[in-house]
């Protein structure tokens, strides 16, 4: 029951970050909200793997966390310099 409550809390947080991404006044607010959504998704995937007894979900969560980090850096670089190279 406690893990279900944690999952619901994470989903509520993702929804609130989605609102911030849609309503954010600046581009950096939107990028930060998308990064937070990615982080909460990593936590949710890890939680689902723990609940389901599937430790391989932790590998997927780790890969997603690395992709989220690289994508955030690339988007911030693109926003600042208007190019990726």
PDB file of C-alpha atoms in Angstrom:
ATOM      1  CA  UNK A   1       0.000   0.000   0.000  1.00  0.00           C
ATOM      2  CA  UNK A   2       2.860   2.358   0.791  1.00  0.00           C
ATOM      3  CA  UNK A   3       4.436   1.806  -2.643  1.00  0.00           C
ATOM      4  CA  UNK A   4       1.142   2.569  -4.368  1.00  0.00           C
ATOM      5  CA  UNK A   5       0.895   5.822  -2.434  1.00  0.00           C
ATOM      6  CA  UNK A   6       4.463   6.669  -3.468  1.00  0.00           C
ATOM      7  CA  UNK A   7       3.598   5.950  -7.110  1.00  0.00           C
ATOM      8  CA  UNK A   8       0.514   8.166  -6.943  1.00  0.00           C
ATOM      9  CA  UNK A   9       2.564  10.951  -5.332  1.00  0.00           C
ATOM     10  CA  UNK A  10       5.138  10.713  -8.118  1.00  0.00           C
ATOM     11  CA  UNK A  11       2.394  10.857 -10.759  1.00  0.00           C
ATOM     12  CA  UNK A  12       0.910  13.951  -9.085  1.00  0.00           C
ATOM     13  CA  UNK A  13       4.362  15.562  -9.081  1.00  0.00           C
ATOM     14  CA  UNK A  14       4.782  14.736 -12.778  1.00  0.00           C
ATOM     15  CA  UNK A  15       1.409  16.349 -13.499  1.00  0.00           C
ATOM     16  CA  UNK A  16       2.409  19.502 -11.579  1.00  0.00           C
ATOM     17  CA  UNK A  17       5.712  19.685 -13.448  1.00  0.00           C
ATOM     18  CA  UNK A  18       3.789  19.259 -16.704  1.00  0.00           C
ATOM     19  CA  UNK A  19       1.692  22.284 -15.782  1.00  0.00           C
ATOM     20  CA  UNK A  20       4.888  24.233 -15.080  1.00  0.00           C
ATOM     21  CA  UNK A  21       6.262  23.170 -18.459  1.00  0.00           C
ATOM     22  CA  UNK A  22       3.122  24.370 -20.222  1.00  0.00           C
ATOM     23  CA  UNK A  23       2.631  27.584 -18.240  1.00  0.00           C
ATOM     24  CA  UNK A  24       6.235  28.523 -17.469  1.00  0.00           C
ATOM     25  CA  UNK A  25       6.956  32.163 -18.178  1.00  0.00           C
ATOM     26  CA  UNK A  26      10.509  31.552 -19.398  1.00  0.00           C
ATOM     27  CA  UNK A  27      12.225  28.937 -21.509  1.00  0.00           C
ATOM     28  CA  UNK A  28      14.451  27.934 -18.608  1.00  0.00           C
ATOM     29  CA  UNK A  29      11.403  27.212 -16.438  1.00  0.00           C
ATOM     30  CA  UNK A  30      10.116  24.890 -19.127  1.00  0.00           C
ATOM     31  CA  UNK A  31      13.474  23.132 -19.507  1.00  0.00           C
ATOM     32  CA  UNK A  32      13.786  22.704 -15.747  1.00  0.00           C
ATOM     33  CA  UNK A  33      10.259  21.275 -15.581  1.00  0.00           C
ATOM     34  CA  UNK A  34      11.004  18.785 -18.360  1.00  0.00           C
ATOM     35  CA  UNK A  35      14.196  17.736 -16.605  1.00  0.00           C
ATOM     36  CA  UNK A  36      12.239  17.224 -13.385  1.00  0.00           C
ATOM     37  CA  UNK A  37       9.661  15.137 -15.259  1.00  0.00           C
ATOM     38  CA  UNK A  38      12.496  12.958 -16.539  1.00  0.00           C
ATOM     39  CA  UNK A  39      13.879  12.562 -13.041  1.00  0.00           C
ATOM     40  CA  UNK A  40      10.486  11.621 -11.623  1.00  0.00           C
ATOM     41  CA  UNK A  41      10.069   9.126 -14.465  1.00  0.00           C
ATOM     42  CA  UNK A  42      13.354   7.489 -13.475  1.00  0.00           C
ATOM     43  CA  UNK A  43      12.099   7.193  -9.897  1.00  0.00           C
ATOM     44  CA  UNK A  44       8.755   5.804 -11.103  1.00  0.00           C
ATOM     45  CA  UNK A  45      10.435   3.169 -13.314  1.00  0.00           C
ATOM     46  CA  UNK A  46      12.666   2.161 -10.402  1.00  0.00           C
ATOM     47  CA  UNK A  47       9.646   1.910  -8.115  1.00  0.00           C
ATOM     48  CA  UNK A  48       7.748  -0.200 -10.637  1.00  0.00           C
ATOM     49  CA  UNK A  49      10.732  -2.522 -10.952  1.00  0.00           C
ATOM     50  CA  UNK A  50      10.912  -2.860  -7.187  1.00  0.00           C
ATOM     51  CA  UNK A  51       7.188  -3.549  -6.849  1.00  0.00           C
ATOM     52  CA  UNK A  52       7.193  -6.075  -9.701  1.00  0.00           C
ATOM     53  CA  UNK A  53      10.353  -7.796  -8.541  1.00  0.00           C
ATOM     54  CA  UNK A  54      12.150  -6.950 -11.787  1.00  0.00           C
ATOM     55  CA  UNK A  55      15.673  -5.712 -11.027  1.00  0.00           C
ATOM     56  CA  UNK A  56      16.350  -5.188 -14.742  1.00  0.00           C
ATOM     57  CA  UNK A  57      14.100  -2.119 -14.583  1.00  0.00           C
ATOM     58  CA  UNK A  58      16.896  -0.416 -12.641  1.00  0.00           C
ATOM     59  CA  UNK A  59      19.143  -0.748 -15.699  1.00  0.00           C
ATOM     60  CA  UNK A  60      16.444   0.853 -17.824  1.00  0.00           C
ATOM     61  CA  UNK A  61      16.029   3.644 -15.270  1.00  0.00           C
ATOM     62  CA  UNK A  62      19.775   4.294 -15.231  1.00  0.00           C
ATOM     63  CA  UNK A  63      19.898   4.468 -19.022  1.00  0.00           C
ATOM     64  CA  UNK A  64      16.934   6.845 -19.047  1.00  0.00           C
ATOM     65  CA  UNK A  65      18.612   9.046 -16.414  1.00  0.00           C
ATOM     66  CA  UNK A  66      21.748   9.332 -18.560  1.00  0.00           C
ATOM     67  CA  UNK A  67      19.701  10.159 -21.647  1.00  0.00           C
ATOM     68  CA  UNK A  68      17.730  12.758 -19.675  1.00  0.00           C
ATOM     69  CA  UNK A  69      20.947  14.416 -18.499  1.00  0.00           C
ATOM     70  CA  UNK A  70      22.496  14.540 -21.966  1.00  0.00           C
ATOM     71  CA  UNK A  71      19.274  15.822 -23.532  1.00  0.00           C
ATOM     72  CA  UNK A  72      18.964  18.589 -20.947  1.00  0.00           C
ATOM     73  CA  UNK A  73      22.531  19.741 -21.550  1.00  0.00           C
ATOM     74  CA  UNK A  74      21.982  19.663 -25.330  1.00  0.00           C
ATOM     75  CA  UNK A  75      18.739  21.657 -25.100  1.00  0.00           C
ATOM     76  CA  UNK A  76      20.305  24.258 -22.815  1.00  0.00           C
ATOM     77  CA  UNK A  77      23.280  24.601 -25.168  1.00  0.00           C
ATOM     78  CA  UNK A  78      20.946  24.972 -28.151  1.00  0.00           C
ATOM     79  CA  UNK A  79      18.860  27.619 -26.381  1.00  0.00           C
ATOM     80  CA  UNK A  80      21.921  29.633 -25.405  1.00  0.00           C
ATOM     81  CA  UNK A  81      24.014  29.408 -28.601  1.00  0.00           C
ATOM     82  CA  UNK A  82      21.290  28.630 -31.220  1.00  0.00           C
ATOM     83  CA  UNK A  83      23.383  25.691 -32.458  1.00  0.00           C
ATOM     84  CA  UNK A  84      24.652  22.376 -31.094  1.00  0.00           C
ATOM     85  CA  UNK A  85      28.099  22.326 -32.746  1.00  0.00           C
TER      86      UNK A  85
END
